[in-house]
Amino acid sequence: MSDYNFAYLDEQTKRMIRRAILKGLAVPGYQVPFASREMPMPYGWGTGGVQVSAATLTPEDRFKVIDQGADDTTNAVSIRKFFERTAGVEVTEETEAATIIQTRHRIPEAPLSEDQILVYQVPIPEPLRFLEPRETETRKMHSLEEYGLMHVKLYEDISQHGAIATAYAYPVKVEGRYVMDPSPIPKFDNPKLADCPAIQLFGAGREQRIYALPPYSDVVSLDFEDHPFEASKADHPCDLCGARDSYLDEVITDDRGGRMFVCSDTDYCRTRQAQGHLGAQLAAKQEGAA
Amino acid sequence: MIELDDVSKTFTLHNQGGAVIPVMERAGLRVARGECVALTGKSGAGKSTLMRMIYGNYLAASGRIVVGDVDVAAATPREILDLRRHTLGYVSQFLRVVPRVPTLDVVAEPLLALGHGRAEALERAGTLLTRLNIPERLWQLSPTTFSGGEQQRVNIARGFAHDYPALLLDEPTASLDAMNRETVLCLVEEAKVGGAAIVGIFHDESARARVCDREIDVSGFTPGLT
Amino acid sequence: MTPLLQVRGITKYYGARLGCRDVAFDLYPGEVMGIVGESGSGKSTLLGCLAGQLEPDAGEVLFDTRADGPRDTLAMSEPERRMLSRTDWAFVHQHARDGLRMGVSAGGNVGERLMAVGARHYGDIRSQATDWLGRVEIPDDRIDDRPTAFSGGMQQRLQIARNLVTGPRLVFMDEPTGGLDVSVQARLLDLLRGLVREMGLSAIIVTHDLAVVRLLADRLMVMKDGHVVESGLTDQVLDDPQHGYTQLLVSSVLQV
């Protein structure tokens, strides 16, 4: 054990954050202000998510961190190590084995359960911000449910691109009340927000906001009747595990235009490969080696 | 239809020492339906002033100015507006319109304001403009660019667009050639036949003699002149 | 007939300084009321109080609501008042940039009020936007351009389209032709007059331009130092002004 208080933050701070989380759960989609602390990492590296995780972790938890779906990026590794060291909790890369998953920009492919908490890192929590820069005005718009502006943004998308071009941070309406930014997850993940058995918590450190979705919340992606929401992804199977249902990253493999599509959720891909699923490129490679 | 009793008017010039200038006293006048009454008197006697008072453009200091069933001297702005829309027409010497609006629309406007259909209103406007010899190629242009005589005729067409039961004509034949003058006098005669009560100012004596049933010399109402 | 708007005893102070005092009038459906006066006369303060943008210290503004008849808008809850200002009311600002979203296309600007009241069909919203751009004489191939690419007159016409698309019954206008070229003003005045007549709009227009009120307004109120010094039929007030200040105002207009 280290000389840090459990999970780095002092108990008073964790209580303060827990109160914000409980309030957020009680008013789904509502942005609760909280006194965000300085964390030993820069803003934009997940300080909001880290504070929410710190306030949520117990010594019995098993902790997983993903960054764009991957467990092995710098950001994910350092946050995982941070809590390994300051909280001494067990860590894992397996989605099913984790009790708390902190994530940046993805929802895991494997279905979540009631025993799990998903913690999102949020850069800009206010979905109306790009259209209305005044905080006083956006707060009023939320409190009065004046969300016409949100559709103006989608209208602009269609008028300029022929379709809703917003591909990530796609706005949703929660429980028929608050419009919420789901953090910059791809819109492919939006349907997973809804009716999810796990608790979903969102932390924005720089903007000092926490919001939440209790289990099985009603979450609807905004759209038009004649331009319905579509959860799109690259039209390709994973080149490593052959999955057709997962969100893919496009990876450039050489300077001659070579590329491959791979699951962004590394745990999902690895698990499938272990079960014997083979993608096109991996199969070709194995054949070449044999 | 038009009845004036004991009407007086003063102008108070607040910015010139509060000078009070009486311009009319004990004016009285009765015009029945189908009757045309000419206001006479030399320049400055108050012909236009009296006419403007009947129209509600000048505020009477005292007395009654009844047009139809409205006392203009006591009516609210809304009542006067309604009176002007339905009952009381006015052909002034000046054309005051929004620049850029086509002549045809200018003439049709009183009908549109009454809720007539656009096609019907434009047709009526076209008929009047044709009678008054405004060539059709000018109809889509704004009358603000027209000559004085043309503007005058547009004003007349506008004044006769709706069959007002009461009509005020301020020099309708001034600056018109013989042919157009004839048309205007015909319009006045038709209005009379239609039952309109008309008060007019005509410097043109033969026109006055032809259409007017009576003359009233407003000098009799001018303070200090009698 | 019930007045659309009944204004009673509107008084507003800024600290010790008077904004406007004890203003009262009725506005009937289809009527256009002009308010003139010099800068600082209280006309913009009055307009702000009527439109729910400023809170007066005293008075009532009774608006004939569709559902419940006349109600004091000052006593309404903010959501109710904001709903009114998105549906039955419209506000045309002097500077188009105060009334438009400059980063949003012309079509989006017009569509916003529709979406704010629940329109969720892109095709319908767009065709209504196209229709309204046509009515304010903006070519339909400009529908996806931002107002920053428009001339001042076009911006102002766009602002009008954006405001009228939901079919309001009462329009507040603050110097709607201010800052525009004279030729552009004429076009705008013609447009406003046609819309007022066709839609049966009631309007309250604040301006210092007497020519504008003569052409647009049925009735006129003249304000000075926060008080209404004279009111009446527009042409009567302008041609036969009774108050010394109005006389000064009218005689000060340069003739062309």
Short mmCIF file of C-alpha atoms in Angstrom, two decimals, chain A residues 131-132 134 137 140-141 144-149 151-152 154-156 158-160 223-227, chain C residues 78-79 82 86 101 103-105 107-108 112 115-116 119-126 129 143-144 146:
data_model
loop_
_atom_site.label_atom_id
_atom_site.label_comp_id
_atom_site.label_asym_id
_atom_site.label_seq_id
_atom_site.Cartn_x
_atom_site.Cartn_y
_atom_site.Cartn_z
CA LEU A 131 -24.51 26.83 -30.87
CA GLU A 132 -24.95 28.98 -27.78
CA ARG A 134 -23.44 31.74 -23.05
CA GLU A 137 -28.47 30.91 -21.70
CA LYS A 140 -32.01 28.40 -19.11
CA MET A 141 -32.56 26.34 -22.22
CA LEU A 144 -37.08 25.31 -19.83
CA GLU A 145 -36.57 22.36 -22.18
CA GLU A 146 -35.90 24.67 -25.11
CA TYR A 147 -34.08 22.28 -27.36
CA GLY A 148 -35.02 23.57 -30.81
CA LEU A 149 -31.43 24.66 -31.28
CA HIS A 151 -32.21 20.22 -34.15
CA VAL A 152 -30.86 23.32 -35.88
CA LEU A 154 -28.78 18.47 -37.24
CA TYR A 155 -30.65 20.52 -39.85
CA GLU A 156 -27.40 22.24 -40.78
CA ILE A 158 -28.35 17.60 -43.56
CA SER A 159 -28.45 20.82 -45.55
CA GLN A 160 -24.70 20.77 -45.99
CA ASP A 223 -33.18 12.90 -35.39
CA PHE A 224 -35.75 13.94 -37.97
CA GLU A 225 -38.71 11.86 -39.07
CA ASP A 226 -37.41 11.81 -42.63
CA HIS A 227 -33.75 11.48 -41.59
CA GLU C 78 -40.76 32.48 -17.56
CA PRO C 79 -41.41 29.29 -19.56
CA ARG C 82 -40.65 32.40 -23.53
CA ARG C 86 -41.43 31.78 -29.76
CA ARG C 101 -27.68 33.16 -35.60
CA GLY C 103 -23.14 30.88 -37.73
CA VAL C 104 -26.23 29.09 -38.98
CA SER C 105 -27.49 29.01 -42.58
CA GLY C 107 -32.61 27.99 -43.82
CA GLY C 108 -31.56 26.99 -40.31
CA GLU C 112 -35.24 27.28 -35.75
CA MET C 115 -38.05 23.20 -34.58
CA ALA C 116 -38.45 25.04 -31.28
CA ALA C 119 -41.25 20.40 -36.05
CA ARG C 120 -39.24 17.22 -36.68
CA HIS C 121 -39.59 16.65 -40.41
CA TYR C 122 -36.58 17.98 -42.29
CA GLY C 123 -38.34 18.15 -45.65
CA ASP C 124 -41.27 20.12 -44.23
CA ILE C 125 -39.02 22.50 -42.34
CA ARG C 126 -36.96 23.12 -45.44
CA ALA C 129 -38.01 27.93 -44.96
CA ILE C 143 -30.94 29.00 -48.38
CA ASP C 144 -27.71 27.29 -47.32
CA ARG C 146 -24.88 32.01 -43.77
#
